[in-house]
PDB file of C-alpha atoms and ligand atoms in Angstrom:
ATOM      1  CA  MET S 157      28.896   4.210  -3.372  1.00 54.00           C
ATOM      2  CA  VAL S 158      28.778   7.668  -3.820  1.00 52.00           C
ATOM      3  CA  GLU S 159      30.956  10.064  -1.887  1.00 54.00           C
ATOM      4  CA  PRO S 160      28.789  11.792   0.718  1.00 51.00           C
ATOM      5  CA  ASP S 161      29.979  15.412  -0.002  1.00 51.00           C
ATOM      6  CA  LEU S 162      29.092  14.965  -3.630  1.00 56.00           C
ATOM      7  CA  ALA S 163      25.690  17.125  -3.852  1.00 60.00           C
ATOM      8  CA  VAL S 164      23.052  16.716  -6.418  1.00 57.00           C
ATOM      9  CA  THR S 165      23.516  19.435  -9.057  1.00 73.00           C
ATOM     10  CA  GLU S 166      20.021  19.831 -10.388  1.00 94.00           C
ATOM     11  CA  ILE S 167      16.047  19.471  -9.830  1.00 97.00           C
ATOM     12  CA  ARG S 168      14.550  19.780 -13.280  1.00 97.00           C
ATOM     13  CA  GLU S 169      11.385  18.594 -15.052  1.00 98.00           C
ATOM     14  CA  GLU S 170      11.278  14.997 -16.238  1.00 98.00           C
ATOM     15  CA  ARG S 171      11.631  14.385 -19.863  1.00 98.00           C
ATOM     16  CA  GLU S 172      10.502  11.544 -22.012  1.00 97.00           C
ATOM     17  CA  ALA S 173      14.458  10.562 -22.341  1.00 97.00           C
ATOM     18  CA  ASP S 174      14.309  10.176 -18.450  1.00 98.00           C
ATOM     19  CA  ARG S 175      11.609   7.640 -18.117  1.00 98.00           C
ATOM     20  CA  ALA S 176      13.322   4.561 -18.016  1.00 98.00           C
ATOM     21  CA  ALA S 177      16.128   6.276 -15.505  1.00 98.00           C
ATOM     22  CA  ALA S 178      13.494   7.423 -13.500  1.00 98.00           C
ATOM     23  CA  ASN S 179      11.507   4.071 -13.377  1.00 98.00           C
ATOM     24  CA  ALA S 180      15.049   2.435 -12.206  1.00 98.00           C
ATOM     25  CA  VAL S 181      15.072   4.837  -9.192  1.00 98.00           C
ATOM     26  CA  LEU S 182      11.273   3.710  -8.303  1.00 98.00           C
ATOM     27  CA  VAL S 183      12.429  -0.266  -8.502  1.00 98.00           C
ATOM     28  CA  ARG S 184      15.490   0.381  -6.131  1.00 98.00           C
ATOM     29  CA  ALA S 185      13.848   3.015  -3.947  1.00 98.00           C
ATOM     30  CA  PHE S 186      10.770   0.974  -3.374  1.00 97.00           C
ATOM     31  CA  ALA S 187      12.488  -2.363  -3.180  1.00 97.00           C
ATOM     32  CA  SER S 188      12.783  -2.053   0.519  1.00 94.00           C
ATOM     33  CA  VAL S 189       9.779  -0.302   1.292  1.00 95.00           C
ATOM     34  CA  ARG S 190       7.441  -3.050   3.392  1.00 91.00           C
ATOM     35  CA  HIS S 191       4.082  -2.050   2.044  1.00 88.00           C
ATOM     36  CA  SER S 192       5.245  -1.839  -1.540  1.00 93.00           C
ATOM     37  CA  ARG S 193       3.897  -4.336  -3.920  1.00 95.00           C
ATOM     38  CA  GLY S 194       6.847  -3.236  -6.718  1.00 96.00           C
ATOM     39  CA  ARG S 195       4.051  -1.569  -8.714  1.00 97.00           C
ATOM     40  CA  GLU S 196       5.400   2.197  -8.888  1.00 97.00           C
ATOM     41  CA  THR S 197       6.584   2.024 -12.419  1.00 98.00           C
ATOM     42  CA  ILE S 198       3.191   0.821 -13.428  1.00 98.00           C
ATOM     43  CA  LEU S 199       1.572   3.542 -11.614  1.00 98.00           C
ATOM     44  CA  ALA S 200       4.245   6.185 -12.844  1.00 98.00           C
ATOM     45  CA  ASP S 201       3.942   4.914 -16.617  1.00 98.00           C
ATOM     46  CA  GLY S 202       0.047   4.942 -16.269  1.00 98.00           C
ATOM     47  CA  LEU S 203       0.333   8.847 -14.969  1.00 98.00           C
ATOM     48  CA  ARG S 204       2.684   9.683 -17.898  1.00 98.00           C
ATOM     49  CA  ASP S 205       0.786   7.756 -20.712  1.00 98.00           C
ATOM     50  CA  GLY S 206      -2.536   8.445 -19.083  1.00 97.00           C
ATOM     51  CA  GLY S 207      -2.596  12.348 -19.057  1.00 97.00           C
ATOM     52  CA  GLY S 208      -2.133  12.163 -15.457  1.00 98.00           C
ATOM     53  CA  VAL S 209       1.393  14.106 -14.979  1.00 98.00           C
ATOM     54  CA  THR S 210       0.567  17.583 -13.929  1.00 97.00           C
ATOM     55  CA  LEU S 211       4.172  18.093 -13.024  1.00 98.00           C
ATOM     56  CA  GLY S 212       7.421  15.737 -12.907  1.00 98.00           C
ATOM     57  CA  PHE S 213      10.624  16.127 -11.661  1.00 98.00           C
ATOM     58  CA  VAL S 214      13.858  14.596 -11.722  1.00 98.00           C
ATOM     59  CA  ALA S 215      17.028  14.939  -9.467  1.00 98.00           C
ATOM     60  CA  VAL S 216      20.186  14.556 -11.545  1.00 97.00           C
ATOM     61  CA  ALA S 217      23.529  14.172 -10.028  1.00 95.00           C
ATOM     62  CA  GLU S 218      26.551  13.409 -12.017  1.00 89.00           C
ATOM     63  CA  SER S 219      24.573  13.386 -15.077  1.00 92.00           C
ATOM     64  CA  ALA S 220      22.457  10.654 -13.824  1.00 96.00           C
ATOM     65  CA  VAL S 221      18.908  10.683 -12.267  1.00 98.00           C
ATOM     66  CA  VAL S 222      19.089   9.973  -8.755  1.00 97.00           C
ATOM     67  CA  GLY S 223      15.350  11.150  -7.758  1.00 98.00           C
ATOM     68  CA  SER S 224      11.843  10.806  -9.154  1.00 98.00           C
ATOM     69  CA  LEU S 225       8.951  12.582  -8.379  1.00 98.00           C
ATOM     70  CA  LEU S 226       5.340  13.091 -10.224  1.00 98.00           C
ATOM     71  CA  VAL S 227       2.432  15.238  -9.225  1.00 98.00           C
ATOM     72  CA  SER S 228      -0.958  14.224 -10.860  1.00 98.00           C
ATOM     73  CA  PRO S 229      -4.528  15.833 -10.808  1.00 98.00           C
ATOM     74  CA  VAL S 230      -7.244  14.804  -7.894  1.00 98.00           C
ATOM     75  CA  THR S 231     -11.094  15.035  -8.586  1.00 97.00           C
ATOM     76  CA  VAL S 232     -13.156  16.073  -5.961  1.00 97.00           C
ATOM     77  CA  ASN S 233     -16.808  14.626  -6.697  1.00 97.00           C
ATOM     78  CA  GLY S 234     -15.709  13.452  -9.785  1.00 96.00           C
ATOM     79  CA  ALA S 235     -14.559  16.829 -11.326  1.00 96.00           C
ATOM     80  CA  LEU S 236     -11.044  18.383 -11.828  1.00 92.00           C
ATOM     81  CA  SER S 237     -10.280  20.898  -8.715  1.00 89.00           C
ATOM     82  CA  GLY S 238      -7.155  22.368  -8.760  1.00 96.00           C
ATOM     83  CA  TRP S 239      -6.199  19.698  -6.073  1.00 98.00           C
ATOM     84  CA  HIS S 240      -3.153  17.692  -6.974  1.00 98.00           C
ATOM     85  CA  ALA S 241      -1.655  14.864  -5.557  1.00 98.00           C
ATOM     86  CA  LEU S 242       2.113  14.132  -4.797  1.00 98.00           C
ATOM     87  CA  GLY S 243       3.879  11.000  -5.427  1.00 96.00           C
ATOM     88  CA  PRO S 244       5.131   8.387  -6.094  1.00 97.00           C
ATOM     89  CA  VAL S 245       8.508  10.223  -5.028  1.00 98.00           C
ATOM     90  CA  ALA S 246      11.518   8.283  -5.087  1.00 98.00           C
ATOM     91  CA  VAL S 247      15.448   8.840  -4.114  1.00 97.00           C
ATOM     92  CA  ASP S 248      17.879   6.200  -5.299  1.00 97.00           C
ATOM     93  CA  PRO S 249      18.981   4.184  -1.890  1.00 97.00           C
ATOM     94  CA  ASP S 250      22.573   5.378  -2.529  1.00 96.00           C
ATOM     95  CA  TRP S 251      21.650   9.162  -2.251  1.00 96.00           C
ATOM     96  CA  GLN S 252      18.909   8.838   0.266  1.00 96.00           C
ATOM     97  CA  GLY S 253      19.082  11.045   3.480  1.00 95.00           C
ATOM     98  CA  ARG S 254      21.245  14.036   1.677  1.00 94.00           C
ATOM     99  CA  GLY S 255      18.168  16.048   1.196  1.00 95.00           C
ATOM    100  CA  VAL S 256      17.499  15.012  -2.073  1.00 96.00           C
ATOM    101  CA  GLY S 257      13.923  13.958  -1.693  1.00 96.00           C
ATOM    102  CA  SER S 258      13.302  17.272   0.650  1.00 97.00           C
ATOM    103  CA  ASP S 259      14.654  19.295  -2.621  1.00 97.00           C
ATOM    104  CA  LEU S 260      12.166  17.349  -4.953  1.00 97.00           C
ATOM    105  CA  VAL S 261       9.249  18.117  -2.858  1.00 98.00           C
ATOM    106  CA  ARG S 262       9.947  21.594  -2.123  1.00 98.00           C
ATOM    107  CA  GLU S 263      10.262  22.149  -5.781  1.00 98.00           C
ATOM    108  CA  ALA S 264       7.092  20.329  -6.781  1.00 98.00           C
ATOM    109  CA  LEU S 265       5.126  22.284  -4.155  1.00 98.00           C
ATOM    110  CA  ALA S 266       6.578  25.667  -5.330  1.00 98.00           C
ATOM    111  CA  ARG S 267       5.954  25.146  -8.671  1.00 98.00           C
ATOM    112  CA  LEU S 268       2.607  23.790  -7.855  1.00 98.00           C
ATOM    113  CA  LYS S 269       1.580  26.609  -5.996  1.00 97.00           C
ATOM    114  CA  ALA S 270       2.846  29.031  -8.824  1.00 97.00           C
ATOM    115  CA  THR S 271       0.157  27.690 -10.938  1.00 96.00           C
ATOM    116  CA  GLY S 272      -2.651  28.744  -8.826  1.00 96.00           C
ATOM    117  CA  ALA S 273      -3.493  25.206  -7.171  1.00 98.00           C
ATOM    118  CA  GLU S 274      -5.579  24.771  -4.396  1.00 98.00           C
ATOM    119  CA  GLY S 275      -3.426  22.492  -2.733  1.00 98.00           C
ATOM    120  CA  CYS S 276      -1.886  18.827  -2.425  1.00 98.00           C
ATOM    121  CA  ILE S 277      -2.480  16.015  -0.891  1.00 98.00           C
ATOM    122  CA  VAL S 278      -0.075  12.827  -0.146  1.00 98.00           C
ATOM    123  CA  LEU S 279      -0.253   9.364   1.182  1.00 96.00           C
ATOM    124  CA  GLY S 280       2.871   8.626   3.089  1.00 94.00           C
ATOM    125  CA  ALA S 281       5.007   9.059   5.952  1.00 93.00           C
ATOM    126  CA  ARG S 282       3.473  12.015   8.254  1.00 94.00           C
ATOM    127  CA  ALA S 283       7.150  12.136   9.903  1.00 94.00           C
ATOM    128  CA  PHE S 284       8.644  13.159   6.451  1.00 96.00           C
ATOM    129  CA  TYR S 285       5.636  14.988   4.986  1.00 97.00           C
ATOM    130  CA  GLY S 286       4.923  16.928   8.131  1.00 97.00           C
ATOM    131  CA  ARG S 287       8.090  19.170   7.458  1.00 97.00           C
ATOM    132  CA  PHE S 288       6.761  20.409   4.462  1.00 98.00           C
ATOM    133  CA  GLY S 289       3.217  21.389   5.971  1.00 97.00           C
ATOM    134  CA  PHE S 290       1.121  18.841   5.105  1.00 98.00           C
ATOM    135  CA  LEU S 291      -1.599  18.138   7.686  1.00 97.00           C
ATOM    136  CA  HIS S 292      -3.100  14.952   8.618  1.00 97.00           C
ATOM    137  CA  ALA S 293      -6.769  14.850   7.402  1.00 97.00           C
ATOM    138  CA  PRO S 294      -8.104  11.013   7.919  1.00 97.00           C
ATOM    139  CA  GLU S 295     -11.642  12.282   7.395  1.00 96.00           C
ATOM    140  CA  LEU S 296     -10.509  13.162   3.799  1.00 97.00           C
ATOM    141  CA  VAL S 297      -8.968  10.083   2.751  1.00 97.00           C
ATOM    142  CA  PRO S 298     -10.434   8.603  -0.657  1.00 96.00           C
ATOM    143  CA  VAL S 299     -12.353   5.007   0.062  1.00 91.00           C
ATOM    144  CA  GLY S 300     -10.022   2.233   0.444  1.00 91.00           C
ATOM    145  CA  LEU S 301      -6.814   3.937   1.465  1.00 94.00           C
ATOM    146  CA  PRO S 302      -4.965   4.172   4.865  1.00 94.00           C
ATOM    147  CA  ALA S 303      -6.257   7.342   6.852  1.00 97.00           C
ATOM    148  CA  SER S 304      -3.691   7.204   9.453  1.00 96.00           C
ATOM    149  CA  ALA S 305      -0.875   8.243   6.499  1.00 96.00           C
ATOM    150  CA  PHE S 306      -3.524  10.729   4.549  1.00 97.00           C
ATOM    151  CA  MET S 307      -2.211  14.291   4.670  1.00 98.00           C
ATOM    152  CA  VAL S 308      -3.341  17.510   2.848  1.00 98.00           C
ATOM    153  CA  LEU S 309      -1.572  20.959   2.218  1.00 98.00           C
ATOM    154  CA  PRO S 310      -3.989  23.441   1.357  1.00 98.00           C
ATOM    155  CA  PHE S 311      -2.426  26.670  -0.430  1.00 98.00           C
ATOM    156  CA  ARG S 312      -4.876  28.949  -0.001  1.00 95.00           C
ATOM    157  CA  ASP S 313      -6.733  28.477   3.613  1.00 90.00           C
ATOM    158  CA  ARG S 314      -9.506  26.317   1.882  1.00 94.00           C
ATOM    159  CA  TRP S 315      -9.641  22.577   2.505  1.00 95.00           C
ATOM    160  CA  PRO S 316     -11.521  20.336  -0.394  1.00 95.00           C
ATOM    161  CA  GLU S 317     -15.030  19.985  -0.046  1.00 94.00           C
ATOM    162  CA  GLY S 318     -16.329  16.526  -1.262  1.00 95.00           C
ATOM    163  CA  ARG S 319     -15.341  12.900  -2.093  1.00 96.00           C
ATOM    164  CA  LEU S 320     -11.640  13.256  -3.268  1.00 97.00           C
ATOM    165  CA  ALA S 321     -10.419  10.793  -5.859  1.00 97.00           C
ATOM    166  CA  TYR S 322      -6.683  10.070  -7.294  1.00 97.00           C
ATOM    167  CA  HIS S 323      -6.023   9.460 -11.193  1.00 97.00           C
ATOM    168  CA  PRO S 324      -7.181   6.008 -11.984  1.00 97.00           C
ATOM    169  CA  ALA S 325      -3.807   4.895 -13.029  1.00 97.00           C
ATOM    170  CA  PHE S 326      -3.191   4.724  -9.002  1.00 96.00           C
ATOM    171  CA  ASP S 327      -5.792   1.425  -9.244  1.00 94.00           C
ATOM    172  CA  ALA S 328      -2.384  -0.393 -10.238  1.00 91.00           C
ATOM    173  CA  ILE S 329      -1.067  -0.044  -6.794  1.00 88.00           C
TER     174      ILE S 329
HETATM  175  C1  LIG J  81      11.024   9.177   1.389  1.00 91.76           C
HETATM  176  C2  LIG J  81      12.320   9.321   0.403  1.00 91.76           C
HETATM  177  C3  LIG J  81      12.004   9.827  -0.776  1.00 91.76           C
HETATM  178  C4  LIG J  81      13.051  10.719   1.100  1.00 91.76           C
HETATM  179  O1  LIG J  81      14.245  10.862   0.252  1.00 91.76           O
HETATM  180  P1  LIG J  81      15.483  11.409   0.766  1.00 91.76           P
HETATM  181  O2  LIG J  81      16.344  11.932  -0.228  1.00 91.76           O
HETATM  182  O3  LIG J  81      15.889  10.408   1.489  1.00 91.76           O
HETATM  183  O4  LIG J  81      15.106  12.748   2.095  1.00 91.76           O
HETATM  184  P2  LIG J  81      15.742  13.661   2.727  1.00 91.76           P
HETATM  185  O5  LIG J  81      17.109  13.326   2.570  1.00 91.76           O
HETATM  186  O6  LIG J  81      15.094  15.135   2.067  1.00 91.76           O
HETATM  187  O7  LIG J  81      15.212  13.761   4.118  1.00 91.76           O
HETATM  188  C5  LIG J  81      15.363  12.874   4.929  1.00 91.76           C
HETATM  189  C6  LIG J  81      14.681  12.605   5.923  1.00 91.76           C
HETATM  190  O8  LIG J  81      13.388  11.988   5.787  1.00 91.76           O
HETATM  191  C7  LIG J  81      13.266  11.316   6.914  1.00 91.76           C
HETATM  192  N1  LIG J  81      12.604  10.160   5.845  1.00 91.76           N
HETATM  193  C8  LIG J  81      12.706   9.351   5.107  1.00 91.76           C
HETATM  194  N2  LIG J  81      11.797   8.491   4.527  1.00 91.76           N
HETATM  195  C9  LIG J  81      11.217   8.608   5.946  1.00 91.76           C
HETATM  196  C10 LIG J  81      10.118   7.869   6.061  1.00 91.76           C
HETATM  197  N3  LIG J  81       9.513   6.621   5.255  1.00 91.76           N
HETATM  198  N4  LIG J  81       9.416   7.797   7.220  1.00 91.76           N
HETATM  199  C11 LIG J  81       9.488   8.923   7.736  1.00 91.76           C
HETATM  200  N5  LIG J  81      10.671   9.545   8.203  1.00 91.76           N
HETATM  201  C12 LIG J  81      11.295   9.455   6.711  1.00 91.76           C
HETATM  202  C13 LIG J  81      14.665  10.918   7.178  1.00 91.76           C
HETATM  203  O9  LIG J  81      14.444   9.961   8.466  1.00 91.76           O
HETATM  204  C14 LIG J  81      15.282  11.875   7.391  1.00 91.76           C
HETATM  205  O10 LIG J  81      14.866  12.537   8.577  1.00 91.76           O
HETATM  206  P3  LIG J  81      15.763  13.805   9.142  1.00 91.76           P
HETATM  207  O11 LIG J  81      16.028  14.712   8.326  1.00 91.76           O
HETATM  208  O12 LIG J  81      15.231  14.049  10.637  1.00 91.76           O
HETATM  209  O13 LIG J  81      17.293  12.994   9.450  1.00 91.76           O
HETATM  210  C15 LIG J  81      13.235   8.133   0.159  1.00 91.76           C
HETATM  211  O14 LIG J  81      13.932   7.735   1.429  1.00 91.76           O
HETATM  212  C16 LIG J  81      12.721   7.337  -0.390  1.00 91.76           C
HETATM  213  O15 LIG J  81      12.648   7.267  -1.879  1.00 91.76           O
HETATM  214  N6  LIG J  81      12.119   6.170  -0.173  1.00 91.76           N
HETATM  215  C17 LIG J  81      11.941   4.875  -0.620  1.00 91.76           C
HETATM  216  C18 LIG J  81      10.447   5.338  -1.331  1.00 91.76           C
HETATM  217  C19 LIG J  81       9.265   5.793  -0.415  1.00 91.76           C
HETATM  218  O16 LIG J  81       9.015   5.308   0.406  1.00 91.76           O
HETATM  219  N7  LIG J  81       8.778   6.739  -0.888  1.00 91.76           N
HETATM  220  C20 LIG J  81       7.675   7.686  -0.354  1.00 91.76           C
HETATM  221  C21 LIG J  81       6.573   7.203  -0.298  1.00 91.76           C
HETATM  222  S1  LIG J  81       5.133   7.921   0.282  1.00 91.76           S
END
């Protein structure tokens, strides 16, 4: 166990050398998630190897990767759109509840916004993502996914119009 007062030292862009450690965090973090089928590393590697990473970040503490977040492009009516998807996001269980996940999400959203993106979508816990401004948008959920957990964060007061689709790597989960 780590000491409660030890702070995460850095949120930085993911590098190729971080892949194994970031995947290990995904495995540990999702092991206790009820709806997980344990395929998050297949998704992450599919994004990395398939040109599906718009932005990737790791949280580093004491020289170890303790958090991971990827952002991938979303298509609207089959075309790249300026919309992006947040996730997977994971924090090592020993480091959860200390603000690491929030730091990762805030950094990703700030950097994404700075690129001129239209906005971001996410599928996840509304209680967690709502605090970053994500709005429940069940009517926009891509086919086959749970509408109750689908949220949108527009950066420019414009909502996506059309059929949204995640990168094909998401088919793995
Ligand atoms: C979700 C996750 C990334 C959050 O990381 P974290 O470092 O623990 O988050 P933070 O410390 O910044 O924020 C913790 C807050 O988020 C809330 N939270 C965390 N996971 C939550 C969830 N699944 N549902 C609702 N709230 C959640 C906590 O209750 C806490 O709330 P509080 O600030 O009011 O006390 C992390 O818990 C995790 O890796 N979970 C397993 C993998 C997962 O579910 N990923 C997200 C898939 S959408």
